XYZ file of C-alpha atoms in Angstrom:
659
model
C -15.412 -14.238 13.382
C -12.801 -11.708 12.210
C -14.458 -11.521 8.786
C -17.864 -10.860 10.347
C -16.341 -8.051 12.424
C -14.882 -6.547 9.224
C -18.267 -6.743 7.496
C -19.992 -5.193 10.513
C -17.368 -2.399 10.560
C -18.249 -1.547 6.946
C -21.952 -1.358 7.803
C -21.187 0.952 10.727
C -18.899 3.044 8.499
C -21.794 3.528 6.066
C -24.068 4.688 8.890
C -21.391 7.088 10.180
C -20.819 8.427 6.648
C -24.542 9.127 6.254
C -24.537 11.037 9.547
C -21.360 12.896 8.556
C -22.991 13.913 5.276
C -26.273 15.218 6.668
C -25.605 16.711 10.114
C -22.619 19.015 9.311
C -24.183 20.283 6.078
C -27.422 21.125 7.844
C -25.450 22.676 10.692
C -23.432 24.837 8.296
C -26.622 25.964 6.545
C -28.341 26.837 9.818
C -25.249 28.157 11.585
C -25.497 25.524 14.370
C -21.968 25.046 15.674
C -22.827 21.869 17.574
C -24.056 20.137 14.442
C -21.023 21.317 12.471
C -18.730 19.914 15.159
C -20.064 16.412 14.479
C -18.041 16.282 11.238
C -14.618 15.911 12.842
C -15.182 12.931 15.176
C -17.362 11.305 12.502
C -14.550 11.575 9.945
C -12.103 9.985 12.375
C -14.545 7.217 13.291
C -15.275 6.477 9.637
C -11.557 6.048 8.987
C -11.106 3.765 11.996
C -14.009 1.577 10.892
C -12.890 1.262 7.253
C -9.313 0.715 8.410
C -10.547 -2.029 10.734
C -12.410 -3.700 7.876
C -9.291 -3.551 5.711
C -7.213 -5.055 8.531
C -9.761 -7.892 8.893
C -9.529 -8.685 5.179
C -5.725 -8.601 5.327
C -5.837 -11.056 8.244
C -7.997 -13.407 6.171
C -5.474 -13.361 3.313
C -2.442 -13.807 5.577
C -4.016 -16.791 7.343
C -5.374 -18.282 4.067
C -8.975 -18.250 5.267
C -10.556 -20.028 2.283
C -14.016 -19.746 3.791
C -14.009 -16.266 2.181
C -14.810 -16.381 -1.529
C -12.393 -13.517 -2.195
C -9.453 -15.289 -0.539
C -10.231 -18.510 -2.412
C -10.306 -16.701 -5.767
C -7.102 -14.708 -5.179
C -4.767 -16.666 -2.924
C -3.076 -20.024 -2.378
C -1.201 -21.600 0.515
C 1.987 -21.941 -1.580
C 2.013 -18.248 -2.476
C 4.832 -16.207 -0.828
C 3.698 -14.047 2.098
C 4.369 -10.790 0.230
C 1.871 -11.783 -2.453
C -0.647 -12.956 0.107
C -0.627 -9.406 1.501
C -0.648 -7.679 -1.888
C -3.401 -10.056 -2.968
C -5.668 -8.070 -0.642
C -5.825 -5.276 -3.214
C -5.025 -7.347 -6.308
C -8.734 -7.837 -7.027
C -11.915 -5.823 -7.423
C -13.414 -6.113 -3.926
C -10.176 -5.681 -1.987
C -8.957 -2.785 -4.106
C -12.315 -1.076 -3.691
C -12.036 -1.477 0.068
C -8.595 0.154 -0.106
C -10.180 2.935 -2.221
C -12.770 3.616 0.493
C -10.217 3.424 3.314
C -8.011 6.010 1.578
C -11.077 8.171 0.939
C -11.882 8.143 4.654
C -8.207 8.795 5.464
C -8.280 12.011 3.437
C -11.486 13.057 5.154
C -9.988 12.343 8.577
C -6.823 14.261 7.596
C -8.941 17.294 6.728
C -10.509 17.012 10.183
C -7.134 16.624 11.929
C -5.207 19.310 10.055
C -7.982 21.712 9.077
C -8.552 23.321 12.455
C -7.798 26.798 11.097
C -10.345 26.555 8.298
C -13.528 28.572 8.779
C -15.981 26.349 10.660
C -18.661 26.407 7.973
C -16.237 25.591 5.166
C -14.669 22.769 7.186
C -18.084 21.271 7.925
C -19.124 21.459 4.281
C -15.865 19.956 3.006
C -16.172 17.033 5.412
C -19.860 16.632 4.567
C -19.214 16.470 0.819
C -16.297 14.095 1.372
C -18.531 11.838 3.453
C -21.170 11.793 0.715
C -18.606 10.224 -1.621
C -17.930 7.684 1.111
C -21.652 6.898 1.329
C -21.767 6.122 -2.395
C -18.749 3.833 -2.389
C -19.547 2.099 0.886
C -22.983 1.305 -0.546
C -21.292 0.065 -3.710
C -19.122 -2.315 -1.658
C -21.885 -3.602 0.590
C -24.525 -4.114 -2.104
C -22.445 -5.301 -5.082
C -18.882 -6.126 -4.006
C -18.843 -7.548 -0.487
C -15.243 -8.669 0.238
C -16.393 -10.743 3.236
C -18.805 -13.057 1.398
C -18.535 -16.609 2.795
C -18.479 -19.921 0.930
C -20.856 -22.651 2.103
C -18.193 -25.333 1.567
C -14.647 -23.902 1.849
C -12.089 -25.593 -0.440
C -8.800 -27.008 0.834
C -6.831 -24.483 -1.232
C -7.262 -21.355 -3.290
C -7.174 -20.568 -7.010
C -4.115 -18.277 -6.748
C -3.651 -14.625 -7.716
C -3.213 -13.507 -11.314
C 0.487 -14.326 -11.961
C 1.061 -10.929 -13.592
C 0.216 -9.362 -10.229
C 2.619 -11.556 -8.269
C 5.334 -8.955 -8.359
C 6.854 -6.627 -5.741
C 5.633 -3.681 -7.812
C 2.066 -4.521 -6.821
C 2.970 -3.797 -3.209
C 3.483 -0.105 -4.021
C 1.930 0.789 -7.375
C -1.817 0.475 -6.504
C -1.609 2.159 -3.066
C 0.184 5.190 -4.490
C -2.151 5.298 -7.471
C -5.211 5.187 -5.211
C -3.765 7.892 -2.968
C -3.627 10.050 -6.103
C -7.014 9.049 -7.501
C -8.802 9.447 -4.197
C -6.787 12.493 -3.161
C -8.516 14.451 -5.917
C -11.755 13.900 -4.003
C -10.505 16.534 -1.555
C -10.120 19.078 -4.364
C -13.648 18.175 -5.442
C -14.974 18.521 -1.883
C -13.317 21.923 -1.465
C -14.741 23.049 -4.815
C -18.301 21.950 -4.012
C -18.062 23.353 -0.465
C -16.918 26.712 -1.876
C -19.819 26.698 -4.359
C -22.302 25.945 -1.568
C -20.759 28.672 0.569
C -20.632 31.133 -2.300
C -17.022 32.205 -1.897
C -14.022 31.442 -4.094
C -11.030 33.600 -3.241
C -7.274 33.569 -2.670
C -7.660 31.907 0.729
C -9.661 29.067 -0.836
C -6.904 28.580 -3.432
C -4.297 28.328 -0.658
C -6.408 25.704 1.104
C -7.072 23.568 -1.969
C -3.536 23.595 -3.364
C -1.881 21.288 -0.781
C -4.520 18.618 -1.307
C -4.222 18.853 -5.077
C -0.433 18.838 -4.840
C -0.498 15.734 -2.631
C -2.820 13.951 -5.076
C -0.637 14.940 -8.037
C 2.464 13.778 -6.162
C 0.971 10.365 -5.374
C -0.323 10.003 -8.931
C 3.147 10.814 -10.283
C 4.740 8.118 -8.124
C 1.971 5.621 -8.847
C 2.123 6.133 -12.622
C 5.925 5.892 -12.602
C 5.798 2.643 -10.609
C 3.186 1.242 -12.990
C 5.311 2.224 -15.972
C 8.372 0.562 -14.439
C 6.318 -2.580 -13.683
C 5.109 -2.747 -17.302
C 8.697 -2.260 -18.490
C 10.237 -5.189 -16.665
C 7.265 -7.513 -16.026
C 5.286 -7.697 -19.252
C 8.332 -8.544 -21.361
C 7.268 -6.330 -24.263
C 10.175 -3.971 -23.819
C 8.021 -0.855 -23.489
C 7.279 1.528 -20.650
C 3.903 2.856 -21.869
C 1.377 1.180 -24.117
C -1.526 3.652 -24.048
C -3.538 0.906 -22.384
C -7.026 2.099 -21.276
C -6.137 1.662 -17.605
C -2.833 3.505 -18.044
C -4.807 6.318 -19.647
C -7.326 6.207 -16.790
C -4.629 7.367 -14.361
C -2.900 9.696 -16.825
C -5.968 11.846 -17.534
C -6.485 12.884 -13.863
C -2.732 13.533 -13.623
C -2.893 15.991 -16.525
C -5.946 17.756 -15.078
C -4.418 17.844 -11.579
C -1.325 19.512 -13.057
C -3.572 22.076 -14.748
C -5.482 22.613 -11.486
C -2.239 23.238 -9.576
C -1.194 25.933 -12.021
C -4.599 27.605 -12.252
C -4.956 27.698 -8.449
C -1.773 29.805 -8.394
C -3.547 32.440 -10.494
C -6.548 32.419 -8.142
C -4.252 32.820 -5.155
C -2.049 35.529 -6.627
C -4.427 37.460 -8.854
C -8.048 36.494 -7.949
C -8.539 35.380 -11.573
C -9.506 32.086 -13.263
C -11.860 31.235 -10.393
C -14.514 29.654 -12.567
C -11.975 27.623 -14.537
C -10.207 26.421 -11.385
C -13.444 25.209 -9.811
C -14.334 23.433 -13.054
C -10.917 21.747 -13.134
C -11.358 20.543 -9.541
C -14.678 18.968 -10.508
C -13.386 17.429 -13.725
C -10.170 16.065 -12.195
C -12.141 13.980 -9.711
C -14.657 13.160 -12.426
C -11.890 11.624 -14.511
C -10.784 9.647 -11.459
C -14.295 8.195 -11.332
C -14.144 7.524 -15.068
C -10.920 5.615 -14.442
C -12.661 3.580 -11.758
C -15.449 2.840 -14.234
C -12.999 1.734 -16.933
C -11.159 -0.622 -14.579
C -14.250 -2.209 -13.045
C -16.991 -2.241 -15.680
C -15.528 -4.544 -18.306
C -16.426 -2.140 -21.128
C -12.771 -1.941 -22.198
C -10.242 -4.772 -22.174
C -6.965 -4.340 -20.301
C -4.360 -6.479 -18.571
C -4.969 -4.248 -15.542
C -8.768 -4.610 -15.361
C -10.222 -5.888 -12.073
C -13.785 -6.780 -13.004
C -15.991 -7.474 -16.007
C -19.407 -7.188 -14.370
C -21.696 -4.716 -16.239
C -23.900 -4.415 -13.132
C -21.012 -3.001 -11.140
C -20.115 -0.735 -14.036
C -23.667 0.628 -14.059
C -23.458 1.368 -10.319
C -20.213 3.313 -10.819
C -21.748 5.134 -13.772
C -24.626 6.187 -11.508
C -22.153 7.465 -8.892
C -20.303 9.381 -11.604
C -23.532 10.860 -12.926
C -24.865 11.936 -9.521
C -21.689 13.675 -8.407
C -20.706 15.219 -11.725
C -24.184 16.412 -12.709
C -24.862 17.669 -9.194
C -21.558 19.542 -9.029
C -21.947 21.043 -12.509
C -25.512 22.200 -11.788
C -24.267 23.872 -8.613
C -21.388 25.331 -10.630
C -23.852 26.895 -13.080
C -26.015 28.266 -10.255
C -23.053 29.918 -8.531
C -21.495 31.519 -11.610
C -21.925 35.014 -10.147
C -19.776 34.118 -7.119
C -16.771 33.431 -9.319
C -16.305 36.796 -10.933
C -12.633 37.468 -11.722
C -11.063 40.518 -10.102
C -7.503 40.469 -11.394
C -6.709 42.010 -14.770
C -3.636 40.975 -16.756
C -2.144 41.582 -20.178
C -1.587 39.084 -22.953
C 2.115 38.893 -22.071
C 2.173 37.948 -18.400
C 2.610 34.969 -16.129
C -1.168 34.680 -15.883
C -1.472 34.346 -19.667
C 1.232 31.685 -19.760
C -0.528 29.755 -17.018
C -3.752 29.976 -19.029
C -1.894 28.581 -22.053
C -0.424 25.892 -19.814
C -3.935 24.949 -18.700
C -5.289 24.868 -22.242
C -2.499 22.555 -23.409
C -2.925 20.185 -20.463
C -6.714 20.131 -20.784
C -6.615 19.487 -24.543
C -4.027 16.739 -24.004
C -6.328 15.103 -21.448
C -9.244 15.399 -23.888
C -7.217 13.703 -26.631
C -6.336 10.813 -24.321
C -9.992 10.539 -23.287
C -11.260 10.486 -26.885
C -8.676 7.899 -27.920
C -9.530 5.727 -24.923
C -13.302 5.849 -25.201
C -13.685 5.989 -28.992
C -13.618 2.188 -29.548
C -16.567 1.906 -27.148
C -18.466 4.716 -28.910
C -17.775 3.223 -32.347
C -19.063 -0.171 -31.284
C -22.140 1.180 -29.494
C -23.298 3.679 -32.122
C -21.685 2.624 -35.399
C -21.420 -1.148 -34.852
C -17.747 -1.064 -35.739
C -14.909 -2.623 -33.792
C -11.966 -0.252 -33.703
C -8.607 -0.274 -31.960
C -6.946 3.026 -31.099
C -3.277 2.394 -30.430
C 0.051 4.165 -29.920
C 0.258 5.697 -33.435
C -2.848 7.817 -32.770
C -1.768 8.889 -29.297
C 1.826 9.610 -30.288
C 0.771 11.712 -33.270
C -1.994 13.672 -31.548
C -0.696 13.966 -27.976
C 2.998 14.715 -28.567
C 2.645 18.187 -30.195
C 0.799 19.548 -27.157
C 3.467 18.233 -24.786
C 6.172 19.798 -26.953
C 4.407 23.163 -26.795
C 3.942 22.781 -23.040
C 7.646 22.117 -22.534
C 8.518 25.179 -24.624
C 6.295 27.603 -22.683
C 7.083 26.386 -19.144
C 10.453 28.191 -18.722
C 9.068 31.374 -20.303
C 5.997 31.413 -18.068
C 8.097 30.741 -14.963
C 10.127 33.941 -15.327
C 7.490 36.348 -16.673
C 6.183 38.784 -14.050
C 2.592 38.876 -12.863
C 0.070 41.191 -14.521
C 2.280 42.574 -17.288
C 5.582 41.552 -18.822
C 7.750 41.838 -21.913
C 8.431 38.772 -23.992
C 11.704 40.225 -25.278
C 13.054 40.671 -21.764
C 12.039 37.142 -20.814
C 13.719 35.642 -23.863
C 16.827 37.714 -23.185
C 17.048 36.155 -19.732
C 16.681 32.722 -21.334
C 19.139 33.313 -24.173
C 21.754 30.933 -22.773
C 19.309 28.075 -22.080
C 17.886 28.584 -25.579
C 21.357 28.583 -27.143
C 22.393 25.438 -25.255
C 19.155 23.669 -26.148
C 19.459 24.545 -29.853
C 23.126 23.539 -29.840
C 22.395 20.187 -28.185
C 19.529 19.439 -30.590
C 21.572 20.483 -33.642
C 24.565 18.418 -32.520
C 22.438 15.319 -32.124
C 20.759 15.952 -35.462
C 24.151 16.224 -37.161
C 25.370 12.985 -35.554
C 22.415 10.875 -36.619
C 21.634 9.706 -40.129
C 18.162 8.800 -41.269
C 16.739 8.512 -37.764
C 13.644 9.884 -36.012
C 13.303 13.556 -35.128
C 12.280 12.533 -31.599
C 15.908 12.464 -30.473
C 16.966 16.025 -31.369
C 13.605 17.479 -30.321
C 13.723 15.576 -27.031
C 17.222 16.740 -26.100
C 16.323 20.313 -27.087
C 13.278 20.271 -24.779
C 15.199 18.555 -21.968
C 18.064 21.058 -22.003
C 15.582 23.928 -22.366
C 13.525 22.837 -19.343
C 16.486 22.023 -17.097
C 18.549 25.138 -17.848
C 15.381 27.249 -17.821
C 14.679 26.033 -14.281
C 18.210 26.984 -13.241
C 17.798 30.472 -14.733
C 14.430 30.840 -12.977
C 16.080 30.202 -9.608
C 18.971 32.494 -10.516
C 16.678 35.401 -11.396
C 14.923 35.044 -8.036
C 18.249 35.519 -6.243
C 18.389 39.193 -7.259
C 21.605 41.049 -7.976
C 24.946 41.232 -6.249
C 27.950 38.998 -5.789
C 27.891 35.309 -6.592
C 28.146 34.327 -2.921
C 25.264 36.583 -1.873
C 23.080 35.367 -4.727
C 23.821 31.750 -3.855
C 22.792 32.369 -0.259
C 19.566 34.021 -1.394
C 18.797 31.080 -3.702
C 19.156 28.691 -0.782
C 16.716 30.818 1.228
C 14.046 30.858 -1.495
C 10.667 29.418 -0.487
C 10.417 25.661 -0.939
C 7.554 26.130 -3.393
C 9.915 27.987 -5.754
C 12.461 25.204 -5.453
C 9.717 22.624 -5.918
C 8.530 24.237 -9.147
C 12.051 24.363 -10.598
C 12.861 20.789 -9.569
C 9.570 19.445 -10.965
C 10.107 21.199 -14.303
C 13.674 19.836 -14.488
C 12.349 16.350 -13.720
C 9.890 16.684 -16.604
C 12.866 17.552 -18.822
C 14.697 14.366 -17.814
C 11.605 12.260 -18.464
C 11.179 13.831 -21.907
C 14.831 13.080 -22.667
C 14.446 9.421 -21.667
C 11.232 8.956 -23.664
C 12.650 10.651 -26.752
C 15.889 8.669 -26.669
C 14.037 5.360 -26.310
C 11.627 6.149 -29.122
C 14.366 7.373 -31.459
C 17.342 5.116 -30.790
C 16.080 1.826 -29.377
C 17.625 -1.272 -30.981
C 15.540 -4.469 -31.194
C 16.760 -7.889 -32.266
C 14.660 -11.084 -32.438
C 16.337 -14.340 -33.421
C 16.762 -18.050 -32.705
C 19.857 -18.563 -30.552
C 21.638 -21.887 -30.033
C 23.471 -22.928 -26.892
C 27.158 -22.046 -27.106
C 26.759 -19.675 -30.064
C 27.089 -15.904 -29.894
C 25.468 -13.157 -31.930
C 26.112 -9.445 -32.384
C 23.691 -6.649 -31.515
C 24.873 -3.042 -31.795
C 28.426 -3.753 -30.680
C 27.515 -6.292 -27.987
C 28.216 -10.020 -28.268
C 25.503 -12.130 -26.635
C 26.059 -15.825 -25.977
C 23.437 -18.343 -24.863
C 25.265 -20.516 -22.320
C 22.378 -22.832 -21.531
C 18.730 -23.236 -20.557
C 17.488 -25.033 -17.427
C 14.187 -25.917 -15.755
C 13.556 -24.587 -12.232
C 10.799 -24.875 -9.655
C 9.690 -21.794 -7.687
C 7.398 -21.538 -4.650
C 4.263 -21.691 -6.810
C 5.543 -21.782 -10.386
C 7.705 -23.716 -12.861
C 10.348 -21.761 -14.758
C 12.509 -22.088 -17.837
C 15.601 -19.978 -17.220
C 18.204 -18.980 -19.796
C 21.830 -18.115 -19.005
C 23.228 -15.429 -21.309
C 26.561 -13.636 -21.249
C 26.956 -10.151 -22.733
C 30.403 -8.966 -23.835
C 31.775 -5.845 -25.443
C 35.266 -5.608 -26.921
C 36.076 -8.979 -25.407
C 35.171 -7.954 -21.835
C 32.140 -9.318 -20.008
C 29.535 -6.629 -19.429
C 26.822 -8.664 -17.704
C 25.405 -12.128 -17.186
C 21.618 -12.238 -17.364
C 19.002 -14.882 -16.571
C 15.641 -14.226 -18.244
C 12.800 -16.636 -17.414
C 9.517 -17.970 -18.715
C 7.245 -19.019 -15.862
C 4.122 -21.143 -15.700
C 1.827 -20.990 -12.667
C 0.109 -24.421 -12.518
C -2.754 -23.380 -10.238
C -3.701 -20.344 -12.334
C -2.705 -22.110 -15.557
C -1.069 -18.968 -16.845
C 2.433 -18.208 -18.223
C 4.448 -15.045 -17.588
C 7.644 -13.582 -18.998
C 10.375 -12.384 -16.650
C 12.781 -10.135 -18.542
C 16.412 -9.858 -17.443
C 17.757 -6.308 -17.510
C 21.262 -4.925 -17.068
C 20.561 -1.397 -15.896
C 22.903 1.384 -16.947
C 23.083 5.162 -16.761
C 22.977 5.657 -20.525
C 21.436 2.363 -21.666
C 19.619 -0.794 -20.572
C 20.361 -4.246 -21.971
C 17.023 -6.060 -21.980
C 16.756 -9.790 -22.738
C 13.681 -12.021 -23.033
C 13.711 -15.801 -23.538
C 11.002 -17.269 -25.741
C 9.918 -20.765 -26.710
C 12.087 -23.698 -27.754
C 12.371 -24.081 -31.528
C 12.158 -27.203 -33.663
C 15.849 -27.024 -34.629
C 16.985 -27.070 -31.007
C 17.413 -23.303 -30.572
C 15.552 -20.813 -28.429
C 13.766 -17.604 -29.390
C 15.583 -14.667 -27.815
C 14.578 -11.008 -27.951
C 17.264 -8.423 -27.317
C 16.665 -4.722 -26.763
C 19.165 -1.933 -26.220
C 17.293 0.953 -24.671
C 19.181 4.258 -24.438
C 18.515 6.453 -21.399
C 15.608 4.256 -20.289
C 16.144 4.887 -16.594
C 16.030 8.639 -17.121
C 12.280 8.260 -17.612
C 11.782 7.105 -14.021
C 14.593 9.293 -12.671
C 12.702 12.275 -14.071
C 9.483 11.055 -12.433
C 11.294 10.700 -9.091
C 12.649 14.239 -9.425
C 9.171 15.530 -10.316
C 7.905 13.828 -7.172
C 10.716 15.422 -5.168
C 9.619 18.791 -6.519
C 6.114 18.042 -5.292
C 7.440 17.126 -1.839
C 9.447 20.359 -1.646
C 6.396 22.427 -2.538
C 4.182 20.481 -0.148
C 6.512 21.238 2.763
C 6.360 24.992 2.109
C 4.505 26.339 5.125
C 2.652 28.874 2.968
C 0.761 26.112 1.211
C -0.227 23.958 4.134
C -3.944 23.726 4.659
C -3.934 26.259 7.477
C -1.833 28.855 5.653
C -3.526 32.178 5.530
C -6.653 30.886 7.207
C -6.434 33.216 10.174
C -6.563 36.173 7.843
C -9.779 35.051 6.179
C -12.236 34.145 8.894
C -14.836 36.520 7.534
C -18.406 35.347 7.188
C -19.209 34.111 3.668
C -20.674 36.678 1.323
C -24.438 36.083 0.997
C -25.459 34.759 -2.380
C -27.720 36.879 -4.566
C -31.275 35.672 -4.998
C -31.588 33.019 -7.671
C-alpha cells in the first residue's frame, strides 16, 4: 500500500510540474498576476509529492519489502540498517528519485525565498525549473519506476553492491546531487532572463547565491567521493580520472567560472553573454554527467545503469534543453550588450583569464572522458585515456590559474597597474619562491611537482592574506585588524576559498612527488623496512561480519624502536553478492598517512602486503573543507542572498526589439 501511494505521488507530481511549467509562463507572457501566482504553491506541492514518494521508497528499504523489484535487487535482511537506508540511492531508480526530489526542493526554495524577485522573473524561473522536473519525472515513470512490484516476492534480497556498503555513501551522493541539481537554478535563471530580455547587475546578484550553493555542494560531494576512493578501493589513490569522477568535476570547473564571471556582470555590467552561456553549459555538463552514469556507454565502478534505452532518454532531455536554451541565447544576443569598459590590466581582465583557464580545463577533461567513445564509434578503435593524458594536459592550466588568482584578487576594477599589484605581492612571491627553491635543493632526482606545488600553495595562501590586508586600508595595526574583521563575508569567503585551494594543491603535489610504495610477500612474525618504518605482520585471522566474511591482518608499525600504530587491513567477501572488497587500514597523520592493504595468501605461506607512505595526504581534503568554508562564508553575506538588491530593480523588463 505504501509503495502504491509513493507511485501515485510521483504521477501527481508530474501533473503538478506540467501545470507549473505552463500556467506561470503564460501568465508572465500575458501579464496575468493570478496565473503567475500559481508557480509558488505548485513548486511547494511538487516538492511535497516527490518527498513523499522518496519517503515511501525509504520505508520499503527499511522494512525489507521484497515485493518491490528495486528492494530485492539492492537489499538483504542481514544488511546493517545504515546500508538499508543508503541503499535507497545506491541504485539507478532510487538515485534518480533523489535527483528529482532535490530538483523540486530547489524550485520550492526559489518560491519560499524569492519573494523580492520581480513577479515575472520569479514566475519564469519557477516555470523553467518545473519543465526540467517534467522531463525527469517522465523519465522515472516511463523507464525507471522505483515502485515496480514482483509477481512472486523472494524470501530475501540480492544485496547492495559491496563497494557501496560504506558510510561514505550516506553523504557523498546527496551532496553531489545537491551540486549537480543546484546548477539547474542557474540554468533556470539564465533562460528566464533570456525570455524576459534583461540581463543586468540585479540578475547577477540573484543568480550568484544559487551558483555558489551548487558549487559548495559539489565541492563537498567531490571531496567525499575522493576520500571514499582513497580508503575504500584499496588502490592508494585519491583521484583516478574515472569517467564518473570527471562527470562531477566538469560542472565544478564551469560553476567556478560562472561564479567569477557573474561578479563582473554585477560590478561592471560586462561579460553578460559569456555568463549566460556558462550558466547554460554548467547545467548541460551536469546532464552529461547523468548520461555517463546511467547510459552504460562508459565503464566505471560508479556507474548505476547499463541500459542504452535509458541513456537515449537522457540524451533526448539533454538535447531538448541545451538546444532550446542555445537557440534562445542566439535570439536574445542584442539584450546582452556589455556596458562596462575595462583595460587589459584590470580585475575584469584577470577574471576573464580565470574563466578561460577554467573553461579550457573543463574542455580537456570532457575530451579525455568522451574520446574513447568517439574513437570506437567513428574509427572502430578501442582506446583508453588515463591519468598520464589528464595530468599532462590539465595540470598546466591549473598552475596558471593558481598563479593569476592572487594578482586578480588585488587589482582594481576598470584599470590597474601590474607593477603596483606585484609590489603589493612581493613578500608572498618571495616566500613562495624561497619555499619552492628550498624544497628543490633538498630533493635529489625527484619530480618537479613538489617544488611547484609548494610554490603555488604558499603563493595562494599568503596572497589571500595580503588581499585581506590591503582591504583593511591604512593606519595602526589594531585599527587595520578591526577593519579586516568587519570586511564583508564575501571578501573573507573569497580569501578562505583561495587559501583552501592552495592547501589542496600542496597535498596533491606532495603525494604525486613523494609517495613511497612497497609491495612484497610478508611472513607472520617477520618485519620489513619501508622508508624508516619497521612493519611486522603479527598474524592473519578469519572473521565473520553481519553480511560478509573477512580475512584480517594484524600489523605493527614501529619507528626508532617505538610503536607508531597497529593496523588491521581486511579483505572481505560478500557471499550474497559474490563479490570481494579491500578494506585498507590507514594511520592518519598531519604530514603523512601510513596506508596498508592485505592481499592474497601465497604458496610459500606468506601474504601479499602493499604499503604506502603518503605525505600530506589529508591536506587534500582539508583544503576542500576550507574551500567549502569559504563558500559558506560568501553564501551568508547578506548582499548575495537571493533578495539582495531586488527592491532597487523592480522596473518592468525592457521590451525586446523585433526579431
